[in-house]
Amino acid sequence: ADDNTEDETQAEMHLKIGQQLSHFEWRHADAEKEFEAACALQLKMHGKDHIKTALAYYNLAHALRRQHKVLEAEQMYREVLEVQHQHCDDDHMDVLNTRMNLGIVLGHKGDFEGARAE
């Protein structure tokens, strides 16, 4: 149990540091590393279909999108949506935010029809 508690604390720390770097300091490459660490820990603790794992990947996708890594971000947002749909209704705020960000990524790719669908 101690290892899990420590991993949970570490994952939360990486997530919060990544959010600070990405959302407030616009240091998206540095944030990407923090989010990757959070994702690895959440995956280890909870598996890929857990909502906490999806949140970590959502944040990683955001950092990727901000660096114009649109193909990686698109794939990640789609994976996050799959997990969110297992846990949330279609009109849940997290699902809507993920769809909005996926739409932004699709727009950056020039897929305007796909962007409008999201």
CSV table of C-alpha atoms in Angstrom, one decimal:
chain,number,residue,atom,x,y,z
A,1,ALA,CA,0.0,0.0,0.0
A,2,ASP,CA,2.9,2.4,0.8
A,3,ASP,CA,4.3,2.0,-2.8
A,4,ASN,CA,0.9,2.8,-4.2
A,5,THR,CA,0.4,5.9,-1.9
A,6,GLU,CA,3.9,7.1,-2.9
A,7,ASP,CA,3.2,6.5,-6.6
A,8,GLU,CA,-0.2,8.4,-6.3
A,9,THR,CA,1.6,11.3,-4.6
A,10,GLN,CA,4.3,11.3,-7.3
A,11,ALA,CA,1.7,11.2,-10.1
A,12,GLU,CA,-0.2,14.1,-8.6
A,13,MET,CA,3.0,16.1,-8.2
A,14,HIS,CA,4.0,15.5,-11.8
A,15,LEU,CA,0.5,16.5,-13.0
A,16,LYS,CA,0.5,19.7,-10.9
A,17,ILE,CA,4.0,20.7,-12.0
A,18,GLY,CA,3.1,20.0,-15.6
A,19,GLN,CA,-0.1,22.1,-15.4
A,20,GLN,CA,2.0,25.0,-13.9
A,21,LEU,CA,4.5,24.8,-16.7
A,22,SER,CA,2.0,24.4,-19.5
A,23,HIS,CA,-0.9,26.7,-18.4
A,24,PHE,CA,0.9,29.5,-16.6
A,25,GLU,CA,4.5,29.5,-17.9
A,26,TRP,CA,3.9,28.2,-21.5
A,27,ARG,CA,6.8,25.8,-21.1
A,28,HIS,CA,5.0,23.0,-23.0
A,29,ALA,CA,8.1,20.8,-23.7
A,30,ASP,CA,9.0,20.8,-20.0
A,31,ALA,CA,5.3,20.1,-19.2
A,32,GLU,CA,5.3,17.2,-21.6
A,33,LYS,CA,8.0,15.5,-19.6
A,34,GLU,CA,6.0,16.0,-16.4
A,35,PHE,CA,2.8,14.7,-17.9
A,36,GLU,CA,4.6,11.7,-19.4
A,37,ALA,CA,5.8,10.8,-15.9
A,38,ALA,CA,2.3,11.2,-14.5
A,39,CYS,CA,0.9,9.0,-17.3
A,40,ALA,CA,3.4,6.3,-16.6
A,41,LEU,CA,2.6,6.2,-12.9
A,42,GLN,CA,-1.2,6.3,-13.5
A,43,LEU,CA,-0.9,3.5,-16.1
A,44,LYS,CA,1.1,1.4,-13.6
A,45,MET,CA,-1.3,2.0,-10.8
A,46,HIS,CA,-4.7,2.0,-12.5
A,47,GLY,CA,-4.4,0.7,-16.1
A,48,LYS,CA,-5.4,2.5,-19.3
A,49,ASP,CA,-9.1,2.5,-18.8
A,50,HIS,CA,-9.1,4.5,-15.5
A,51,ILE,CA,-10.4,8.1,-15.4
A,52,LYS,CA,-7.2,9.3,-13.5
A,53,THR,CA,-5.1,7.8,-16.3
A,54,ALA,CA,-7.3,9.6,-18.9
A,55,LEU,CA,-6.8,12.9,-17.0
A,56,ALA,CA,-3.0,12.5,-17.2
A,57,TYR,CA,-3.2,11.7,-20.9
A,58,TYR,CA,-5.6,14.7,-21.5
A,59,ASN,CA,-3.0,17.0,-20.0
A,60,LEU,CA,-0.2,15.4,-22.1
A,61,ALA,CA,-2.3,15.8,-25.2
A,62,HIS,CA,-2.8,19.5,-24.3
A,63,ALA,CA,1.0,20.0,-24.0
A,64,LEU,CA,1.5,18.2,-27.4
A,65,ARG,CA,-1.2,20.3,-29.1
A,66,ARG,CA,0.5,23.5,-27.8
A,67,GLN,CA,3.7,22.4,-29.4
A,68,HIS,CA,1.9,21.7,-32.7
A,69,LYS,CA,2.4,18.0,-32.4
A,70,VAL,CA,-1.1,17.5,-33.9
A,71,LEU,CA,-0.9,13.9,-34.9
A,72,GLU,CA,0.2,12.8,-31.5
A,73,ALA,CA,-2.3,15.1,-29.8
A,74,GLU,CA,-5.1,13.8,-32.0
A,75,GLN,CA,-4.4,10.2,-31.2
A,76,MET,CA,-4.2,10.9,-27.5
A,77,TYR,CA,-7.4,12.9,-27.4
A,78,ARG,CA,-9.2,10.1,-29.1
A,79,GLU,CA,-7.9,7.6,-26.6
A,80,VAL,CA,-8.9,9.9,-23.7
A,81,LEU,CA,-12.4,10.1,-25.2
A,82,GLU,CA,-12.7,6.3,-25.3
A,83,VAL,CA,-12.0,6.1,-21.6
A,84,GLN,CA,-14.2,9.1,-20.7
A,85,HIS,CA,-17.1,7.5,-22.6
A,86,GLN,CA,-16.7,4.5,-20.3
A,87,HIS,CA,-17.2,6.7,-17.2
A,88,CYS,CA,-19.1,9.8,-18.3
A,89,ASP,CA,-22.1,10.9,-20.2
A,90,ASP,CA,-21.7,12.6,-23.6
A,91,ASP,CA,-22.6,16.0,-22.1
A,92,HIS,CA,-20.1,15.7,-19.2
A,93,MET,CA,-17.8,18.8,-19.1
A,94,ASP,CA,-14.6,16.6,-19.4
A,95,VAL,CA,-16.0,14.9,-22.5
A,96,LEU,CA,-17.0,18.2,-24.0
A,97,ASN,CA,-13.6,19.8,-23.3
A,98,THR,CA,-11.8,16.8,-24.9
A,99,ARG,CA,-14.0,17.0,-28.0
A,100,MET,CA,-13.4,20.7,-28.2
A,101,ASN,CA,-9.6,20.2,-28.1
A,102,LEU,CA,-9.8,17.4,-30.6
A,103,GLY,CA,-11.7,19.7,-32.8
A,104,ILE,CA,-9.0,22.3,-32.5
A,105,VAL,CA,-6.4,19.7,-33.4
A,106,LEU,CA,-8.4,18.6,-36.4
A,107,GLY,CA,-8.7,22.2,-37.5
A,108,HIS,CA,-5.0,22.6,-37.3
A,109,LYS,CA,-4.6,19.6,-39.6
A,110,GLY,CA,-7.0,21.1,-42.1
A,111,ASP,CA,-9.7,18.6,-41.3
A,112,PHE,CA,-12.5,21.1,-41.0
A,113,GLU,CA,-15.3,18.7,-41.5
A,114,GLY,CA,-13.9,16.5,-38.7
A,115,ALA,CA,-13.4,19.6,-36.5
A,116,ARG,CA,-17.1,20.7,-37.0
A,117,ALA,CA,-18.2,17.1,-36.1
A,118,GLU,CA,-16.6,17.4,-32.7
